[in-house]
PDB file of C-alpha atoms in Angstrom:
ATOM      1  CA  UNK A 196       2.042   4.424 -26.846  1.00  0.00           C
ATOM      2  CA  UNK A 197       4.474   2.224 -28.640  1.00  0.00           C
ATOM      3  CA  UNK A 198       8.021   2.058 -27.257  1.00  0.00           C
ATOM      4  CA  UNK A 199       9.508   2.811 -30.673  1.00  0.00           C
ATOM      5  CA  UNK A 200       7.388   5.959 -31.109  1.00  0.00           C
ATOM      6  CA  UNK A 201       9.968   8.077 -29.266  1.00  0.00           C
ATOM      7  CA  UNK A 202      12.963   6.450 -30.953  1.00  0.00           C
ATOM      8  CA  UNK A 203      14.938   9.192 -32.740  1.00  0.00           C
ATOM      9  CA  UNK A 204      17.549   6.887 -34.177  1.00  0.00           C
ATOM     10  CA  UNK A 205      17.994   7.390 -37.973  1.00  0.00           C
ATOM     11  CA  UNK A 206      16.600   4.766 -40.283  1.00  0.00           C
ATOM     12  CA  UNK A 207      19.703   4.917 -42.469  1.00  0.00           C
ATOM     13  CA  UNK A 208      22.812   3.807 -40.657  1.00  0.00           C
ATOM     14  CA  UNK A 209      25.863   5.961 -41.171  1.00  0.00           C
ATOM     15  CA  UNK A 210      29.238   4.271 -41.299  1.00  0.00           C
ATOM     16  CA  UNK A 211      31.164   4.585 -38.006  1.00  0.00           C
ATOM     17  CA  UNK A 212      34.283   5.809 -39.803  1.00  0.00           C
ATOM     18  CA  UNK A 213      32.489   8.933 -41.051  1.00  0.00           C
ATOM     19  CA  UNK A 214      32.145  11.579 -38.337  1.00  0.00           C
ATOM     20  CA  UNK A 215      30.294  14.907 -38.508  1.00  0.00           C
ATOM     21  CA  UNK A 216      33.657  16.661 -37.734  1.00  0.00           C
ATOM     22  CA  UNK A 217      35.139  15.358 -41.014  1.00  0.00           C
ATOM     23  CA  UNK A 218      35.913  18.417 -43.191  1.00  0.00           C
ATOM     24  CA  UNK A 219      34.523  16.621 -46.262  1.00  0.00           C
ATOM     25  CA  UNK A 220      31.227  16.175 -44.469  1.00  0.00           C
ATOM     26  CA  UNK A 221      31.010  19.539 -42.665  1.00  0.00           C
ATOM     27  CA  UNK A 222      31.221  21.597 -45.874  1.00  0.00           C
ATOM     28  CA  UNK A 223      31.684  20.821 -49.544  1.00  0.00           C
ATOM     29  CA  UNK A 224      32.969  24.375 -49.997  1.00  0.00           C
ATOM     30  CA  UNK A 225      36.162  23.777 -48.126  1.00  0.00           C
ATOM     31  CA  UNK A 226      39.003  21.549 -49.199  1.00  0.00           C
ATOM     32  CA  UNK A 227      40.348  19.629 -46.197  1.00  0.00           C
ATOM     33  CA  UNK A 228      39.299  22.387 -43.821  1.00  0.00           C
ATOM     34  CA  UNK A 229      41.210  25.194 -45.618  1.00  0.00           C
ATOM     35  CA  UNK A 230      39.447  28.316 -46.900  1.00  0.00           C
ATOM     36  CA  UNK A 231      40.532  30.500 -49.813  1.00  0.00           C
ATOM     37  CA  UNK A 232      38.765  33.625 -48.517  1.00  0.00           C
ATOM     38  CA  UNK A 233      41.164  35.949 -46.653  1.00  0.00           C
ATOM     39  CA  UNK A 234      40.537  36.649 -43.007  1.00  0.00           C
ATOM     40  CA  UNK A 235      39.751  40.346 -43.615  1.00  0.00           C
ATOM     41  CA  UNK A 236      36.966  39.328 -45.993  1.00  0.00           C
ATOM     42  CA  UNK A 237      35.421  36.653 -43.805  1.00  0.00           C
ATOM     43  CA  UNK A 238      33.199  39.057 -41.826  1.00  0.00           C
ATOM     44  CA  UNK A 239      31.836  40.628 -44.948  1.00  0.00           C
ATOM     45  CA  UNK A 240      29.890  37.477 -45.663  1.00  0.00           C
ATOM     46  CA  UNK A 241      27.699  38.162 -42.625  1.00  0.00           C
ATOM     47  CA  UNK A 242      27.579  41.966 -42.895  1.00  0.00           C
ATOM     48  CA  UNK A 243      26.594  42.094 -46.587  1.00  0.00           C
ATOM     49  CA  UNK A 244      24.615  38.870 -47.284  1.00  0.00           C
ATOM     50  CA  UNK A 245      22.636  40.453 -50.071  1.00  0.00           C
ATOM     51  CA  UNK A 246      25.648  40.647 -52.352  1.00  0.00           C
ATOM     52  CA  UNK A 247      25.758  36.895 -52.766  1.00  0.00           C
ATOM     53  CA  UNK A 248      23.988  35.595 -55.872  1.00  0.00           C
ATOM     54  CA  UNK A 249      20.910  33.429 -55.757  1.00  0.00           C
ATOM     55  CA  UNK A 250      21.331  29.765 -54.944  1.00  0.00           C
ATOM     56  CA  UNK A 251      18.873  28.638 -57.654  1.00  0.00           C
ATOM     57  CA  UNK A 252      20.840  27.493 -60.709  1.00  0.00           C
ATOM     58  CA  UNK A 253      18.021  28.184 -63.182  1.00  0.00           C
ATOM     59  CA  UNK A 254      17.986  31.894 -62.147  1.00  0.00           C
ATOM     60  CA  UNK A 255      21.744  32.480 -62.210  1.00  0.00           C
ATOM     61  CA  UNK A 256      23.184  34.982 -64.684  1.00  0.00           C
ATOM     62  CA  UNK A 257      26.769  36.192 -64.112  1.00  0.00           C
ATOM     63  CA  UNK A 258      26.292  39.310 -66.248  1.00  0.00           C
ATOM     64  CA  UNK A 259      23.081  40.342 -64.517  1.00  0.00           C
ATOM     65  CA  UNK A 260      24.613  39.705 -61.115  1.00  0.00           C
ATOM     66  CA  UNK A 261      27.624  41.952 -61.916  1.00  0.00           C
ATOM     67  CA  UNK A 262      25.279  44.736 -63.080  1.00  0.00           C
ATOM     68  CA  UNK A 263      23.167  44.388 -59.939  1.00  0.00           C
ATOM     69  CA  UNK A 264      26.195  44.560 -57.678  1.00  0.00           C
ATOM     70  CA  UNK A 265      27.427  47.733 -59.374  1.00  0.00           C
ATOM     71  CA  UNK A 266      23.951  49.233 -58.952  1.00  0.00           C
ATOM     72  CA  UNK A 267      23.941  48.321 -55.258  1.00  0.00           C
ATOM     73  CA  UNK A 268      27.308  49.933 -54.643  1.00  0.00           C
ATOM     74  CA  UNK A 269      26.130  53.131 -56.413  1.00  0.00           C
ATOM     75  CA  UNK A 270      23.022  53.229 -54.232  1.00  0.00           C
ATOM     76  CA  UNK A 271      25.176  52.740 -51.146  1.00  0.00           C
ATOM     77  CA  UNK A 272      27.177  55.806 -52.154  1.00  0.00           C
ATOM     78  CA  UNK A 273      23.977  57.842 -51.909  1.00  0.00           C
ATOM     79  CA  UNK A 274      22.418  56.163 -48.824  1.00  0.00           C
ATOM     80  CA  UNK A 275      24.529  55.199 -45.854  1.00  0.00           C
ATOM     81  CA  UNK A 276      23.458  51.613 -45.098  1.00  0.00           C
ATOM     82  CA  UNK A 277      25.140  50.584 -41.869  1.00  0.00           C
ATOM     83  CA  UNK A 278      26.122  47.099 -40.804  1.00  0.00           C
ATOM     84  CA  UNK A 279      23.332  45.327 -38.859  1.00  0.00           C
ATOM     85  CA  UNK A 280      22.140  41.799 -38.088  1.00  0.00           C
ATOM     86  CA  UNK A 281      18.981  40.028 -37.028  1.00  0.00           C
ATOM     87  CA  UNK A 282      18.486  41.092 -33.480  1.00  0.00           C
ATOM     88  CA  UNK A 283      19.819  44.634 -33.875  1.00  0.00           C
ATOM     89  CA  UNK A 284      17.601  47.574 -32.934  1.00  0.00           C
ATOM     90  CA  UNK A 285      17.170  50.016 -35.874  1.00  0.00           C
ATOM     91  CA  UNK A 286      15.573  53.333 -36.646  1.00  0.00           C
ATOM     92  CA  UNK A 287      14.393  53.835 -40.200  1.00  0.00           C
ATOM     93  CA  UNK A 288      13.252  57.183 -41.574  1.00  0.00           C
ATOM     94  CA  UNK A 289      11.377  57.238 -44.926  1.00  0.00           C
ATOM     95  CA  UNK A 290       9.600  59.703 -47.132  1.00  0.00           C
ATOM     96  CA  UNK A 291       5.830  59.488 -46.556  1.00  0.00           C
ATOM     97  CA  UNK A 292       3.550  61.821 -48.515  1.00  0.00           C
ATOM     98  CA  UNK A 293       0.670  61.168 -46.071  1.00  0.00           C
ATOM     99  CA  UNK A 294       2.624  61.937 -42.870  1.00  0.00           C
ATOM    100  CA  UNK A 295       2.989  65.323 -41.259  1.00  0.00           C
ATOM    101  CA  UNK A 296       6.268  66.807 -42.463  1.00  0.00           C
ATOM    102  CA  UNK A 297       6.299  64.228 -45.308  1.00  0.00           C
ATOM    103  CA  UNK A 298       8.627  62.062 -43.171  1.00  0.00           C
ATOM    104  CA  UNK A 299       7.851  58.916 -41.168  1.00  0.00           C
ATOM    105  CA  UNK A 300      10.106  57.192 -38.631  1.00  0.00           C
ATOM    106  CA  UNK A 301       9.841  53.712 -37.089  1.00  0.00           C
ATOM    107  CA  UNK A 302      11.963  52.051 -34.421  1.00  0.00           C
ATOM    108  CA  UNK A 303      12.040  48.255 -33.945  1.00  0.00           C
ATOM    109  CA  UNK A 304      14.055  45.090 -33.613  1.00  0.00           C
ATOM    110  CA  UNK A 305      15.183  43.394 -36.823  1.00  0.00           C
ATOM    111  CA  UNK A 306      13.529  39.963 -36.880  1.00  0.00           C
ATOM    112  CA  UNK A 307      14.300  38.862 -40.457  1.00  0.00           C
ATOM    113  CA  UNK A 308      16.539  39.553 -43.437  1.00  0.00           C
ATOM    114  CA  UNK A 309      15.631  38.140 -46.869  1.00  0.00           C
ATOM    115  CA  UNK A 310      16.313  38.546 -50.538  1.00  0.00           C
ATOM    116  CA  UNK A 311      19.408  38.940 -52.754  1.00  0.00           C
ATOM    117  CA  UNK A 312      20.563  41.920 -54.755  1.00  0.00           C
ATOM    118  CA  UNK A 313      18.302  44.917 -55.000  1.00  0.00           C
ATOM    119  CA  UNK A 314      15.440  42.730 -53.754  1.00  0.00           C
ATOM    120  CA  UNK A 315      17.048  42.495 -50.294  1.00  0.00           C
ATOM    121  CA  UNK A 316      14.691  43.457 -47.462  1.00  0.00           C
ATOM    122  CA  UNK A 317      14.520  43.442 -43.677  1.00  0.00           C
ATOM    123  CA  UNK A 318      11.593  43.452 -41.191  1.00  0.00           C
ATOM    124  CA  UNK A 319      11.314  45.539 -38.006  1.00  0.00           C
ATOM    125  CA  UNK A 320       8.951  44.660 -35.210  1.00  0.00           C
ATOM    126  CA  UNK A 321       7.684  46.695 -32.267  1.00  0.00           C
ATOM    127  CA  UNK A 322       4.603  47.097 -30.158  1.00  0.00           C
ATOM    128  CA  UNK A 323       2.565  50.257 -30.617  1.00  0.00           C
ATOM    129  CA  UNK A 324      -0.411  50.947 -28.374  1.00  0.00           C
ATOM    130  CA  UNK A 325      -0.463  47.308 -27.219  1.00  0.00           C
ATOM    131  CA  UNK A 326      -0.514  45.932 -30.780  1.00  0.00           C
ATOM    132  CA  UNK A 327       2.349  44.187 -32.538  1.00  0.00           C
ATOM    133  CA  UNK A 328       3.477  46.075 -35.641  1.00  0.00           C
ATOM    134  CA  UNK A 329       5.849  44.783 -38.297  1.00  0.00           C
ATOM    135  CA  UNK A 330       7.137  46.777 -41.301  1.00  0.00           C
ATOM    136  CA  UNK A 331       9.188  45.290 -44.082  1.00  0.00           C
ATOM    137  CA  UNK A 332      11.577  47.651 -45.806  1.00  0.00           C
ATOM    138  CA  UNK A 333      13.319  47.111 -49.113  1.00  0.00           C
ATOM    139  CA  UNK A 334      16.970  47.803 -48.280  1.00  0.00           C
ATOM    140  CA  UNK A 335      17.652  49.691 -51.524  1.00  0.00           C
ATOM    141  CA  UNK A 336      14.318  51.502 -51.722  1.00  0.00           C
ATOM    142  CA  UNK A 337      14.881  55.183 -52.692  1.00  0.00           C
ATOM    143  CA  UNK A 338      12.181  56.406 -50.256  1.00  0.00           C
ATOM    144  CA  UNK A 339      14.447  55.494 -47.334  1.00  0.00           C
ATOM    145  CA  UNK A 340      16.132  58.595 -45.982  1.00  0.00           C
ATOM    146  CA  UNK A 341      18.157  57.173 -43.075  1.00  0.00           C
ATOM    147  CA  UNK A 342      18.899  53.837 -41.433  1.00  0.00           C
ATOM    148  CA  UNK A 343      20.340  54.234 -37.972  1.00  0.00           C
ATOM    149  CA  UNK A 344      21.592  51.358 -35.837  1.00  0.00           C
ATOM    150  CA  UNK A 345      20.626  52.125 -32.228  1.00  0.00           C
ATOM    151  CA  UNK A 346      21.979  48.880 -30.848  1.00  0.00           C
ATOM    152  CA  UNK A 347      24.230  46.526 -32.837  1.00  0.00           C
ATOM    153  CA  UNK A 348      24.043  42.926 -31.677  1.00  0.00           C
ATOM    154  CA  UNK A 349      23.201  39.382 -32.782  1.00  0.00           C
ATOM    155  CA  UNK A 350      20.882  36.862 -31.292  1.00  0.00           C
ATOM    156  CA  UNK A 351      21.082  33.082 -30.873  1.00  0.00           C
ATOM    157  CA  UNK A 352      18.912  32.497 -34.020  1.00  0.00           C
ATOM    158  CA  UNK A 353      19.154  33.853 -37.500  1.00  0.00           C
ATOM    159  CA  UNK A 354      15.314  34.457 -37.588  1.00  0.00           C
ATOM    160  CA  UNK A 355      13.220  35.977 -34.835  1.00  0.00           C
ATOM    161  CA  UNK A 356       9.750  35.481 -36.298  1.00  0.00           C
ATOM    162  CA  UNK A 357       8.848  33.550 -33.189  1.00  0.00           C
ATOM    163  CA  UNK A 358       8.568  36.906 -31.370  1.00  0.00           C
ATOM    164  CA  UNK A 359       5.049  36.991 -32.724  1.00  0.00           C
ATOM    165  CA  UNK A 360       4.172  34.196 -30.347  1.00  0.00           C
ATOM    166  CA  UNK A 361       6.414  35.350 -27.507  1.00  0.00           C
ATOM    167  CA  UNK A 362       5.313  37.470 -24.551  1.00  0.00           C
ATOM    168  CA  UNK A 363       4.752  41.174 -25.468  1.00  0.00           C
ATOM    169  CA  UNK A 364       7.659  42.562 -23.418  1.00  0.00           C
ATOM    170  CA  UNK A 365      10.214  40.946 -25.764  1.00  0.00           C
ATOM    171  CA  UNK A 366       8.968  43.090 -28.711  1.00  0.00           C
ATOM    172  CA  UNK A 367       8.620  46.454 -26.981  1.00  0.00           C
ATOM    173  CA  UNK A 368      11.193  48.998 -27.985  1.00  0.00           C
ATOM    174  CA  UNK A 369      10.760  52.673 -26.931  1.00  0.00           C
ATOM    175  CA  UNK A 370      10.731  55.123 -29.784  1.00  0.00           C
ATOM    176  CA  UNK A 371      13.206  57.344 -27.861  1.00  0.00           C
ATOM    177  CA  UNK A 372      15.699  54.474 -27.524  1.00  0.00           C
ATOM    178  CA  UNK A 373      19.144  56.114 -27.176  1.00  0.00           C
ATOM    179  CA  UNK A 374      21.789  55.029 -29.697  1.00  0.00           C
ATOM    180  CA  UNK A 375      24.842  53.233 -28.346  1.00  0.00           C
ATOM    181  CA  UNK A 376      28.361  54.474 -29.048  1.00  0.00           C
ATOM    182  CA  UNK A 377      29.823  53.161 -32.330  1.00  0.00           C
ATOM    183  CA  UNK A 378      31.729  49.946 -32.313  1.00  0.00           C
ATOM    184  CA  UNK A 379      35.520  50.184 -32.464  1.00  0.00           C
ATOM    185  CA  UNK A 380      37.272  48.738 -35.507  1.00  0.00           C
ATOM    186  CA  UNK A 381      38.061  45.067 -35.046  1.00  0.00           C
ATOM    187  CA  UNK A 382      35.744  44.672 -32.051  1.00  0.00           C
ATOM    188  CA  UNK A 383      33.585  41.498 -32.269  1.00  0.00           C
ATOM    189  CA  UNK A 384      29.815  41.799 -32.673  1.00  0.00           C
ATOM    190  CA  UNK A 385      28.133  41.082 -29.299  1.00  0.00           C
ATOM    191  CA  UNK A 386      25.739  38.145 -29.173  1.00  0.00           C
ATOM    192  CA  UNK A 387      22.687  38.615 -26.880  1.00  0.00           C
ATOM    193  CA  UNK A 388      22.041  35.281 -25.112  1.00  0.00           C
ATOM    194  CA  UNK A 389      18.471  36.221 -24.310  1.00  0.00           C
ATOM    195  CA  UNK A 390      15.956  33.375 -24.410  1.00  0.00           C
ATOM    196  CA  UNK A 391      12.290  34.504 -24.741  1.00  0.00           C
ATOM    197  CA  UNK A 392       9.310  32.988 -23.054  1.00  0.00           C
ATOM    198  CA  UNK A 393       6.477  31.885 -25.357  1.00  0.00           C
ATOM    199  CA  UNK A 394       2.739  32.285 -24.978  1.00  0.00           C
ATOM    200  CA  UNK A 395       0.695  29.066 -24.364  1.00  0.00           C
ATOM    201  CA  UNK A 396       0.189  26.783 -27.320  1.00  0.00           C
ATOM    202  CA  UNK A 397      -1.182  26.943 -30.072  1.00  0.00           C
ATOM    203  CA  UNK A 398       1.099  29.296 -32.102  1.00  0.00           C
ATOM    204  CA  UNK A 399       1.210  30.666 -35.610  1.00  0.00           C
ATOM    205  CA  UNK A 400       3.898  28.172 -36.632  1.00  0.00           C
ATOM    206  CA  UNK A 401       5.235  24.834 -35.473  1.00  0.00           C
ATOM    207  CA  UNK A 402       8.206  26.262 -33.571  1.00  0.00           C
ATOM    208  CA  UNK A 403       8.976  22.891 -31.912  1.00  0.00           C
ATOM    209  CA  UNK A 404      10.234  21.620 -35.317  1.00  0.00           C
ATOM    210  CA  UNK A 405      12.768  24.417 -35.894  1.00  0.00           C
ATOM    211  CA  UNK A 406      15.308  23.596 -33.171  1.00  0.00           C
ATOM    212  CA  UNK A 407      15.477  27.160 -31.931  1.00  0.00           C
ATOM    213  CA  UNK A 408      18.026  28.283 -29.344  1.00  0.00           C
ATOM    214  CA  UNK A 409      16.410  31.607 -28.355  1.00  0.00           C
ATOM    215  CA  UNK A 410      13.365  30.087 -26.697  1.00  0.00           C
ATOM    216  CA  UNK A 411      13.296  29.092 -23.007  1.00  0.00           C
ATOM    217  CA  UNK A 412      10.689  26.435 -23.103  1.00  0.00           C
ATOM    218  CA  UNK A 413       7.702  25.463 -25.240  1.00  0.00           C
ATOM    219  CA  UNK A 414       4.810  25.111 -22.781  1.00  0.00           C
ATOM    220  CA  UNK A 415       1.679  22.932 -23.225  1.00  0.00           C
ATOM    221  CA  UNK A 416       2.762  21.332 -26.458  1.00  0.00           C
ATOM    222  CA  UNK A 417       0.990  17.992 -26.991  1.00  0.00           C
ATOM    223  CA  UNK A 418       3.173  14.850 -27.060  1.00  0.00           C
ATOM    224  CA  UNK A 419       2.050  13.956 -30.518  1.00  0.00           C
ATOM    225  CA  UNK A 420       3.565  17.184 -31.836  1.00  0.00           C
ATOM    226  CA  UNK A 421       6.979  16.129 -30.639  1.00  0.00           C
ATOM    227  CA  UNK A 422       6.447  12.645 -32.024  1.00  0.00           C
ATOM    228  CA  UNK A 423       5.696  14.120 -35.432  1.00  0.00           C
ATOM    229  CA  UNK A 424       8.762  16.338 -35.143  1.00  0.00           C
ATOM    230  CA  UNK A 425      11.066  13.443 -34.439  1.00  0.00           C
ATOM    231  CA  UNK A 426       9.586  11.520 -37.388  1.00  0.00           C
ATOM    232  CA  UNK A 427      10.258  14.411 -39.709  1.00  0.00           C
ATOM    233  CA  UNK A 428      13.878  14.785 -38.566  1.00  0.00           C
ATOM    234  CA  UNK A 429      16.448  14.044 -41.285  1.00  0.00           C
ATOM    235  CA  UNK A 430      19.415  12.952 -39.305  1.00  0.00           C
ATOM    236  CA  UNK A 431      21.495  12.033 -42.458  1.00  0.00           C
ATOM    237  CA  UNK A 432      21.092  15.403 -44.254  1.00  0.00           C
ATOM    238  CA  UNK A 433      24.342  16.700 -42.769  1.00  0.00           C
ATOM    239  CA  UNK A 434      26.161  13.913 -44.690  1.00  0.00           C
ATOM    240  CA  UNK A 435      24.663  14.884 -48.052  1.00  0.00           C
ATOM    241  CA  UNK A 436      27.455  16.586 -49.905  1.00  0.00           C
ATOM    242  CA  UNK A 437      25.363  17.323 -52.958  1.00  0.00           C
ATOM    243  CA  UNK A 438      22.744  19.020 -50.800  1.00  0.00           C
ATOM    244  CA  UNK A 439      25.514  21.052 -49.197  1.00  0.00           C
ATOM    245  CA  UNK A 440      26.829  22.061 -52.632  1.00  0.00           C
ATOM    246  CA  UNK A 441      23.450  23.137 -53.946  1.00  0.00           C
ATOM    247  CA  UNK A 442      22.528  25.122 -50.868  1.00  0.00           C
ATOM    248  CA  UNK A 443      25.762  27.144 -50.681  1.00  0.00           C
ATOM    249  CA  UNK A 444      27.749  29.468 -52.917  1.00  0.00           C
ATOM    250  CA  UNK A 445      31.240  28.123 -53.566  1.00  0.00           C
ATOM    251  CA  UNK A 446      34.145  30.127 -52.148  1.00  0.00           C
ATOM    252  CA  UNK A 447      35.699  30.354 -55.608  1.00  0.00           C
ATOM    253  CA  UNK A 448      32.543  32.238 -56.707  1.00  0.00           C
ATOM    254  CA  UNK A 449      32.455  34.342 -53.549  1.00  0.00           C
ATOM    255  CA  UNK A 450      36.049  35.607 -53.707  1.00  0.00           C
ATOM    256  CA  UNK A 451      35.672  38.179 -56.568  1.00  0.00           C
ATOM    257  CA  UNK A 452      32.378  39.379 -55.018  1.00  0.00           C
ATOM    258  CA  UNK A 453      33.943  40.114 -51.597  1.00  0.00           C
ATOM    259  CA  UNK A 454      36.987  41.695 -53.232  1.00  0.00           C
ATOM    260  CA  UNK A 455      34.647  44.225 -54.892  1.00  0.00           C
ATOM    261  CA  UNK A 456      32.687  44.786 -51.692  1.00  0.00           C
ATOM    262  CA  UNK A 457      35.862  45.248 -49.661  1.00  0.00           C
ATOM    263  CA  UNK A 458      37.060  48.066 -51.916  1.00  0.00           C
ATOM    264  CA  UNK A 459      33.742  49.832 -51.484  1.00  0.00           C
ATOM    265  CA  UNK A 460      33.783  49.200 -47.732  1.00  0.00           C
ATOM    266  CA  UNK A 461      37.296  50.716 -47.367  1.00  0.00           C
ATOM    267  CA  UNK A 462      36.364  53.755 -49.415  1.00  0.00           C
ATOM    268  CA  UNK A 463      33.223  54.372 -47.326  1.00  0.00           C
ATOM    269  CA  UNK A 464      35.264  54.162 -44.099  1.00  0.00           C
ATOM    270  CA  UNK A 465      37.791  56.637 -45.435  1.00  0.00           C
ATOM    271  CA  UNK A 466      35.003  59.087 -46.379  1.00  0.00           C
ATOM    272  CA  UNK A 467      33.475  58.747 -42.886  1.00  0.00           C
ATOM    273  CA  UNK A 468      36.765  59.446 -41.173  1.00  0.00           C
ATOM    274  CA  UNK A 469      37.270  62.488 -43.395  1.00  0.00           C
ATOM    275  CA  UNK A 470      33.811  63.869 -42.506  1.00  0.00           C
ATOM    276  CA  UNK A 471      34.438  63.328 -38.813  1.00  0.00           C
ATOM    277  CA  UNK A 472      37.691  65.271 -39.010  1.00  0.00           C
ATOM    278  CA  UNK A 473      35.950  68.146 -40.832  1.00  0.00           C
ATOM    279  CA  UNK A 474      33.353  68.293 -38.042  1.00  0.00           C
ATOM    280  CA  UNK A 475      36.017  68.347 -35.350  1.00  0.00           C
ATOM    281  CA  UNK A 476      37.847  71.179 -37.125  1.00  0.00           C
ATOM    282  CA  UNK A 477      34.660  73.257 -37.321  1.00  0.00           C
TER     283      UNK A 477
END
């Protein structure tokens, strides 16, 4: 094996006076490290990611996006969609004409969230009778009767599709999983530092290329796979300001969106508190 085969040094030399901690390099959305989004709206970006418009310029339409957001808020007034993240354990009840009682319920861990607007969806994974089962739900589908968060938490990665190639015990969630008490207002979302153990290679995807934090070790991976991974690394992409601009929504564009979402969020919380007080009085 050649000595330079394992050399991970970038081919393009970056000037020494430019550091990755430079605000102009870290994010093109921020101006000298200052953000225009208020602190009370900052968490909404992670709790309601589907409200952000698409990142593809050819598909952007401000009028259509405004109509879609209003439709999403109206649907949320009918269906209580709680806050959840990838790694949370959910219980989803839907209308099923073929099930007994015309209702079907599934419990699983959220391994993925995709889509924008009314096309937003999430995927739950569980093991049923020794077989891995994944169901993708459209978040604003009218057949959904209830979405209940049994355990609210985050994981080390934003995508847990690698659970398909992990050991079975990491995907097993009992259907009688008891719900945890609700989180207090202002309490941070817990992050589960769990690292899963993978099955022997080969896998369904090249996980060694994705720089995942939630995996203990990748066993039995051939050396040439790592060499190919290092050759495909783009060490200078973090300095590309135009790539950063095209792959993110500017904060100036986000501000009116989160202002609209915050008003809806506050009204929903007020209605929930009112319903709780009515139940206590009864």
